[in-house]
């Protein structure tokens, strides 16, 4: 009887797991679009362009998932979220995934019940000041007023850094990057702190960007990436491998311009990536050309980075270069 109970319990667990896995993908297909949580406008990562179309490095992750699921990157809709509300929106099921310059931490991954599905930008927290302040290092900021978004790891890192240096500061809390830029531009705080990428993005929106200095200190590790709710392994896999497909495509030299030629490549890894061999799509519950559609419509990771960050904000690849070029970008093999 015990053995029978074990078999029954295992079968029940398998059934529950299968039901959970089917959930989000089926829901997204039934709606006919992917609902993606993004930042309140943060140029380079997520912001509407002149045609009111969302674009950015984080937006491209959403577009990649839409391309994988529907074969159409345009079948994604965007929900701008503040730092405080982003997790509630995901937990409540108001969005299918979050791709919003969000730091992967222990508590968010474990305690909040989320699953981070990769890192699409390796970052670190820094400080920006006006040249008129006359400082060249964060160690000179004792007594400064600091604009910081509430409900972020930035807030905690700020406290740790000033405490470790024996310095005092005054917090000027802001809810969004847009609000923070306005408050800082009006001189209501001496310093703005956030991820370094966010500083370069915000600087581009200020009245006199050339007057702003990003100080050299980086005070934290901020691996930013997409996340989904716990309990739906298939959906987590789709999000994870959509990002990985972009990274692998760059590593293999597959671009939006040459992807059709690459369908006749002699490299087995390229053929598996593009669905010309193997059954990767079937294993994810997707079409065989899921990754082909990502590369064709969104581009590889390098194309996305150049378009959204290098060309518009002059952000170099740095540690976000491919592993073979001395960076941290490394995707597991697709086999």
GROMACS .gro file of C-alpha atoms in nm:
model
  335
    1UNK     CA    1   0.000   0.000   0.000
    2UNK     CA    2   0.284   0.238   0.077
    3UNK     CA    3   0.430   0.174  -0.267
    4UNK     CA    4   0.091   0.243  -0.424
    5UNK     CA    5   0.061   0.567  -0.230
    6UNK     CA    6   0.402   0.675  -0.350
    7UNK     CA    7   0.302   0.605  -0.711
    8UNK     CA    8  -0.023   0.795  -0.664
    9UNK     CA    9   0.156   1.091  -0.506
   10UNK     CA   10   0.413   1.096  -0.786
   11UNK     CA   11   0.138   1.086  -1.050
   12UNK     CA   12  -0.051   1.366  -0.876
   13UNK     CA   13   0.263   1.579  -0.853
   14UNK     CA   14   0.333   1.521  -1.222
   15UNK     CA   15  -0.022   1.621  -1.311
   16UNK     CA   16   0.002   1.936  -1.101
   17UNK     CA   17   0.338   2.022  -1.257
   18UNK     CA   18   0.203   1.970  -1.608
   19UNK     CA   19  -0.096   2.190  -1.532
   20UNK     CA   20   0.129   2.465  -1.394
   21UNK     CA   21   0.356   2.446  -1.696
   22UNK     CA   22   0.068   2.481  -1.937
   23UNK     CA   23  -0.065   2.793  -1.764
   24UNK     CA   24   0.108   3.107  -1.884
   25UNK     CA   25   0.186   2.996  -2.239
   26UNK     CA   26  -0.177   2.894  -2.295
   27UNK     CA   27  -0.300   3.219  -2.139
   28UNK     CA   28  -0.070   3.429  -2.356
   29UNK     CA   29  -0.175   3.244  -2.671
   30UNK     CA   30  -0.543   3.282  -2.580
   31UNK     CA   31  -0.500   3.661  -2.537
   32UNK     CA   32  -0.310   3.685  -2.863
   33UNK     CA   33  -0.032   3.899  -2.716
   34UNK     CA   34   0.236   3.911  -2.446
   35UNK     CA   35   0.185   4.162  -2.165
   36UNK     CA   36   0.528   4.274  -2.049
   37UNK     CA   37   0.611   4.489  -1.747
   38UNK     CA   38   0.877   4.751  -1.827
   39UNK     CA   39   1.025   5.063  -1.669
   40UNK     CA   40   0.861   5.398  -1.662
   41UNK     CA   41   1.045   5.559  -1.953
   42UNK     CA   42   1.420   5.493  -1.924
   43UNK     CA   43   1.588   5.574  -2.258
   44UNK     CA   44   1.796   5.289  -2.393
   45UNK     CA   45   1.613   5.027  -2.190
   46UNK     CA   46   1.242   5.100  -2.221
   47UNK     CA   47   1.085   5.415  -2.361
   48UNK     CA   48   0.837   5.508  -2.635
   49UNK     CA   49   0.990   5.659  -2.950
   50UNK     CA   50   0.853   5.940  -3.168
   51UNK     CA   51   0.600   5.698  -3.314
   52UNK     CA   52   0.492   5.601  -2.960
   53UNK     CA   53   0.640   5.253  -3.005
   54UNK     CA   54   0.827   5.110  -2.709
   55UNK     CA   55   1.194   5.035  -2.768
   56UNK     CA   56   1.506   4.954  -2.566
   57UNK     CA   57   1.727   4.668  -2.447
   58UNK     CA   58   1.462   4.543  -2.201
   59UNK     CA   59   1.184   4.589  -2.456
   60UNK     CA   60   1.379   4.370  -2.698
   61UNK     CA   61   1.363   4.083  -2.448
   62UNK     CA   62   0.984   4.116  -2.449
   63UNK     CA   63   0.983   4.132  -2.829
   64UNK     CA   64   1.200   3.820  -2.841
   65UNK     CA   65   0.953   3.623  -2.629
   66UNK     CA   66   0.664   3.744  -2.847
   67UNK     CA   67   0.855   3.638  -3.159
   68UNK     CA   68   0.923   3.296  -3.003
   69UNK     CA   69   0.560   3.240  -2.904
   70UNK     CA   70   0.372   3.399  -3.194
   71UNK     CA   71   0.631   3.429  -3.469
   72UNK     CA   72   0.562   3.803  -3.446
   73UNK     CA   73   0.771   4.036  -3.228
   74UNK     CA   74   0.505   4.305  -3.249
   75UNK     CA   75   0.259   4.097  -3.046
   76UNK     CA   76   0.379   4.244  -2.718
   77UNK     CA   77   0.210   4.512  -2.512
   78UNK     CA   78   0.383   4.710  -2.240
   79UNK     CA   79   0.290   4.807  -1.886
   80UNK     CA   80   0.514   5.081  -1.741
   81UNK     CA   81   0.581   5.007  -1.373
   82UNK     CA   82   0.750   5.199  -1.093
   83UNK     CA   83   1.012   5.040  -0.870
   84UNK     CA   84   0.755   4.998  -0.594
   85UNK     CA   85   0.473   4.844  -0.796
   86UNK     CA   86   0.665   4.623  -1.041
   87UNK     CA   87   0.666   4.311  -0.821
   88UNK     CA   88   0.302   4.346  -0.718
   89UNK     CA   89   0.201   4.375  -1.085
   90UNK     CA   90   0.387   4.053  -1.169
   91UNK     CA   91   0.261   3.864  -0.864
   92UNK     CA   92  -0.097   3.964  -0.940
   93UNK     CA   93  -0.073   3.832  -1.296
   94UNK     CA   94  -0.128   4.172  -1.453
   95UNK     CA   95   0.179   4.108  -1.667
   96UNK     CA   96   0.315   3.780  -1.804
   97UNK     CA   97   0.678   3.870  -1.738
   98UNK     CA   98   0.886   4.160  -1.613
   99UNK     CA   99   1.176   4.300  -1.817
  100UNK     CA  100   1.252   4.614  -1.626
  101UNK     CA  101   1.618   4.680  -1.531
  102UNK     CA  102   1.560   4.467  -1.220
  103UNK     CA  103   1.849   4.336  -1.010
  104UNK     CA  104   1.864   3.962  -0.948
  105UNK     CA  105   1.896   3.917  -0.571
  106UNK     CA  106   1.851   3.629  -0.327
  107UNK     CA  107   1.538   3.769  -0.163
  108UNK     CA  108   1.363   3.851  -0.490
  109UNK     CA  109   1.446   3.512  -0.636
  110UNK     CA  110   1.354   3.312  -0.326
  111UNK     CA  111   1.138   3.508  -0.084
  112UNK     CA  112   0.919   3.695  -0.332
  113UNK     CA  113   0.851   3.384  -0.538
  114UNK     CA  114   1.002   3.490  -0.868
  115UNK     CA  115   1.230   3.318  -1.117
  116UNK     CA  116   1.498   3.526  -1.283
  117UNK     CA  117   1.558   3.382  -1.627
  118UNK     CA  118   1.893   3.536  -1.711
  119UNK     CA  119   2.099   3.854  -1.713
  120UNK     CA  120   2.060   4.089  -2.008
  121UNK     CA  121   2.279   4.364  -1.860
  122UNK     CA  122   2.558   4.346  -1.601
  123UNK     CA  123   2.562   4.672  -1.412
  124UNK     CA  124   2.670   4.840  -1.090
  125UNK     CA  125   2.548   5.136  -0.886
  126UNK     CA  126   2.714   5.472  -0.932
  127UNK     CA  127   2.673   5.844  -0.864
  128UNK     CA  128   2.615   6.147  -1.085
  129UNK     CA  129   2.684   6.508  -0.983
  130UNK     CA  130   2.691   6.847  -1.148
  131UNK     CA  131   3.039   6.980  -1.228
  132UNK     CA  132   2.961   7.283  -1.014
  133UNK     CA  133   2.969   7.063  -0.704
  134UNK     CA  134   3.346   7.039  -0.748
  135UNK     CA  135   3.389   6.673  -0.654
  136UNK     CA  136   3.564   6.395  -0.843
  137UNK     CA  137   3.498   6.099  -0.614
  138UNK     CA  138   3.205   5.954  -0.421
  139UNK     CA  139   3.427   5.965  -0.111
  140UNK     CA  140   3.381   6.345  -0.115
  141UNK     CA  141   3.000   6.331  -0.078
  142UNK     CA  142   2.977   6.360   0.301
  143UNK     CA  143   2.664   6.558   0.391
  144UNK     CA  144   2.522   6.554   0.037
  145UNK     CA  145   2.153   6.527  -0.048
  146UNK     CA  146   2.096   6.223  -0.268
  147UNK     CA  147   1.808   6.151  -0.505
  148UNK     CA  148   1.724   5.780  -0.494
  149UNK     CA  149   1.431   5.570  -0.612
  150UNK     CA  150   1.241   5.411  -0.327
  151UNK     CA  151   1.182   5.036  -0.307
  152UNK     CA  152   1.509   4.951  -0.483
  153UNK     CA  153   1.838   4.779  -0.402
  154UNK     CA  154   1.986   5.122  -0.483
  155UNK     CA  155   1.840   5.259  -0.160
  156UNK     CA  156   1.997   4.979   0.048
  157UNK     CA  157   2.335   5.001  -0.126
  158UNK     CA  158   2.342   5.377  -0.070
  159UNK     CA  159   2.294   5.330   0.305
  160UNK     CA  160   2.563   5.061   0.320
  161UNK     CA  161   2.816   5.267   0.124
  162UNK     CA  162   2.781   5.587   0.328
  163UNK     CA  163   2.785   5.390   0.653
  164UNK     CA  164   3.101   5.202   0.552
  165UNK     CA  165   3.273   5.535   0.470
  166UNK     CA  166   3.158   5.706   0.789
  167UNK     CA  167   2.970   5.969   0.588
  168UNK     CA  168   2.626   6.121   0.635
  169UNK     CA  169   2.370   6.204   0.368
  170UNK     CA  170   2.015   6.323   0.325
  171UNK     CA  171   1.775   6.112   0.121
  172UNK     CA  172   1.557   6.280  -0.142
  173UNK     CA  173   1.314   5.999  -0.235
  174UNK     CA  174   1.173   5.976  -0.589
  175UNK     CA  175   0.925   5.726  -0.731
  176UNK     CA  176   1.039   5.709  -1.094
  177UNK     CA  177   1.341   5.787  -1.307
  178UNK     CA  178   1.145   6.066  -1.477
  179UNK     CA  179   1.062   6.228  -1.144
  180UNK     CA  180   1.421   6.183  -1.027
  181UNK     CA  181   1.560   6.350  -1.338
  182UNK     CA  182   1.329   6.648  -1.286
  183UNK     CA  183   1.414   6.684  -0.917
  184UNK     CA  184   1.787   6.652  -0.985
  185UNK     CA  185   1.777   6.890  -1.283
  186UNK     CA  186   1.605   7.151  -1.067
  187UNK     CA  187   1.888   7.128  -0.813
  188UNK     CA  188   1.676   6.983  -0.533
  189UNK     CA  189   1.943   6.719  -0.463
  190UNK     CA  190   2.321   6.727  -0.499
  191UNK     CA  191   2.363   6.372  -0.624
  192UNK     CA  192   2.166   6.118  -0.824
  193UNK     CA  193   2.236   5.751  -0.761
  194UNK     CA  194   2.119   5.447  -0.955
  195UNK     CA  195   2.271   5.180  -1.178
  196UNK     CA  196   2.546   5.331  -1.394
  197UNK     CA  197   2.350   5.251  -1.710
  198UNK     CA  198   2.056   5.443  -1.568
  199UNK     CA  199   2.281   5.742  -1.496
  200UNK     CA  200   2.391   5.762  -1.860
  201UNK     CA  201   2.030   5.723  -1.969
  202UNK     CA  202   1.905   5.996  -1.733
  203UNK     CA  203   2.192   6.229  -1.819
  204UNK     CA  204   2.074   6.232  -2.181
  205UNK     CA  205   1.736   6.374  -2.070
  206UNK     CA  206   1.872   6.662  -1.857
  207UNK     CA  207   1.874   7.027  -1.966
  208UNK     CA  208   2.256   7.043  -1.993
  209UNK     CA  209   2.391   6.685  -2.010
  210UNK     CA  210   2.750   6.805  -2.059
  211UNK     CA  211   2.744   6.963  -1.710
  212UNK     CA  212   2.694   6.625  -1.543
  213UNK     CA  213   2.972   6.390  -1.426
  214UNK     CA  214   2.933   6.019  -1.352
  215UNK     CA  215   3.179   5.956  -1.068
  216UNK     CA  216   3.424   5.662  -1.104
  217UNK     CA  217   3.308   5.455  -0.807
  218UNK     CA  218   3.088   5.151  -0.868
  219UNK     CA  219   2.958   5.036  -0.530
  220UNK     CA  220   2.758   4.721  -0.604
  221UNK     CA  221   2.689   4.428  -0.833
  222UNK     CA  222   2.365   4.478  -1.027
  223UNK     CA  223   2.291   4.186  -1.260
  224UNK     CA  224   1.976   4.303  -1.439
  225UNK     CA  225   1.742   4.061  -1.609
  226UNK     CA  226   1.391   3.940  -1.689
  227UNK     CA  227   1.180   3.749  -1.440
  228UNK     CA  228   0.860   3.546  -1.422
  229UNK     CA  229   0.649   3.396  -1.146
  230UNK     CA  230   0.757   3.074  -0.975
  231UNK     CA  231   0.566   2.758  -1.054
  232UNK     CA  232   0.554   2.761  -1.433
  233UNK     CA  233   0.869   2.592  -1.555
  234UNK     CA  234   0.777   2.593  -1.922
  235UNK     CA  235   0.717   2.968  -1.923
  236UNK     CA  236   1.042   3.023  -1.735
  237UNK     CA  237   1.223   2.813  -1.997
  238UNK     CA  238   1.070   3.013  -2.283
  239UNK     CA  239   1.178   3.343  -2.127
  240UNK     CA  240   1.526   3.208  -2.045
  241UNK     CA  241   1.598   3.057  -2.385
  242UNK     CA  242   1.458   3.352  -2.578
  243UNK     CA  243   1.730   3.565  -2.418
  244UNK     CA  244   1.987   3.288  -2.459
  245UNK     CA  245   1.899   3.259  -2.829
  246UNK     CA  246   1.995   3.625  -2.878
  247UNK     CA  247   2.324   3.574  -2.693
  248UNK     CA  248   2.410   3.250  -2.875
  249UNK     CA  249   2.322   3.403  -3.213
  250UNK     CA  250   2.576   3.679  -3.157
  251UNK     CA  251   2.839   3.430  -3.047
  252UNK     CA  252   2.782   3.226  -3.365
  253UNK     CA  253   2.776   3.530  -3.593
  254UNK     CA  254   2.407   3.495  -3.681
  255UNK     CA  255   2.241   3.832  -3.740
  256UNK     CA  256   1.908   3.964  -3.859
  257UNK     CA  257   2.076   4.034  -4.194
  258UNK     CA  258   2.230   3.691  -4.256
  259UNK     CA  259   1.991   3.458  -4.071
  260UNK     CA  260   1.834   3.326  -4.391
  261UNK     CA  261   2.175   3.237  -4.536
  262UNK     CA  262   2.264   3.066  -4.208
  263UNK     CA  263   1.980   2.817  -4.256
  264UNK     CA  264   2.216   2.632  -4.490
  265UNK     CA  265   2.519   2.658  -4.258
  266UNK     CA  266   2.742   2.356  -4.202
  267UNK     CA  267   2.764   2.439  -3.829
  268UNK     CA  268   2.532   2.199  -3.639
  269UNK     CA  269   2.490   2.447  -3.353
  270UNK     CA  270   2.361   2.714  -3.590
  271UNK     CA  271   2.122   2.464  -3.748
  272UNK     CA  272   1.987   2.364  -3.406
  273UNK     CA  273   1.947   2.730  -3.308
  274UNK     CA  274   1.750   2.815  -3.621
  275UNK     CA  275   1.533   2.502  -3.616
  276UNK     CA  276   1.683   2.347  -3.930
  277UNK     CA  277   1.784   2.045  -3.721
  278UNK     CA  278   1.668   1.892  -3.395
  279UNK     CA  279   1.350   1.960  -3.198
  280UNK     CA  280   1.437   2.249  -2.966
  281UNK     CA  281   1.110   2.426  -3.044
  282UNK     CA  282   0.904   2.117  -2.972
  283UNK     CA  283   1.073   2.077  -2.634
  284UNK     CA  284   0.961   2.431  -2.543
  285UNK     CA  285   0.612   2.384  -2.683
  286UNK     CA  286   0.692   2.629  -2.965
  287UNK     CA  287   0.735   2.631  -3.341
  288UNK     CA  288   1.062   2.493  -3.480
  289UNK     CA  289   1.158   2.841  -3.603
  290UNK     CA  290   1.108   3.014  -3.266
  291UNK     CA  291   1.473   3.128  -3.241
  292UNK     CA  292   1.493   3.207  -3.614
  293UNK     CA  293   1.199   3.444  -3.564
  294UNK     CA  294   1.375   3.613  -3.271
  295UNK     CA  295   1.695   3.677  -3.467
  296UNK     CA  296   1.514   3.775  -3.786
  297UNK     CA  297   1.278   4.024  -3.619
  298UNK     CA  298   1.467   4.145  -3.308
  299UNK     CA  299   1.830   4.070  -3.389
  300UNK     CA  300   2.103   3.909  -3.182
  301UNK     CA  301   2.216   4.050  -2.847
  302UNK     CA  302   2.493   4.260  -3.001
  303UNK     CA  303   2.255   4.418  -3.250
  304UNK     CA  304   2.013   4.505  -2.971
  305UNK     CA  305   2.291   4.650  -2.752
  306UNK     CA  306   2.433   4.862  -3.033
  307UNK     CA  307   2.094   4.993  -3.145
  308UNK     CA  308   1.966   5.078  -2.799
  309UNK     CA  309   2.274   5.168  -2.593
  310UNK     CA  310   2.587   5.233  -2.799
  311UNK     CA  311   2.432   5.435  -3.081
  312UNK     CA  312   2.200   5.641  -2.861
  313UNK     CA  313   2.380   5.668  -2.525
  314UNK     CA  314   2.745   5.595  -2.612
  315UNK     CA  315   2.751   5.303  -2.369
  316UNK     CA  316   3.029   5.060  -2.461
  317UNK     CA  317   2.998   4.685  -2.420
  318UNK     CA  318   3.248   4.660  -2.133
  319UNK     CA  319   3.166   4.361  -1.912
  320UNK     CA  320   2.858   4.301  -2.127
  321UNK     CA  321   3.080   4.176  -2.408
  322UNK     CA  322   3.074   3.809  -2.506
  323UNK     CA  323   3.281   3.579  -2.284
  324UNK     CA  324   3.524   3.511  -2.570
  325UNK     CA  325   3.587   3.888  -2.590
  326UNK     CA  326   3.664   3.919  -2.218
  327UNK     CA  327   3.311   4.000  -2.100
  328UNK     CA  328   3.059   3.817  -1.882
  329UNK     CA  329   2.805   3.731  -2.150
  330UNK     CA  330   2.782   3.352  -2.160
  331UNK     CA  331   2.485   3.134  -2.251
  332UNK     CA  332   2.464   2.758  -2.196
  333UNK     CA  333   2.499   2.551  -2.514
  334UNK     CA  334   2.185   2.485  -2.715
  335UNK     CA  335   2.201   2.108  -2.757
   0.00000   0.00000   0.00000
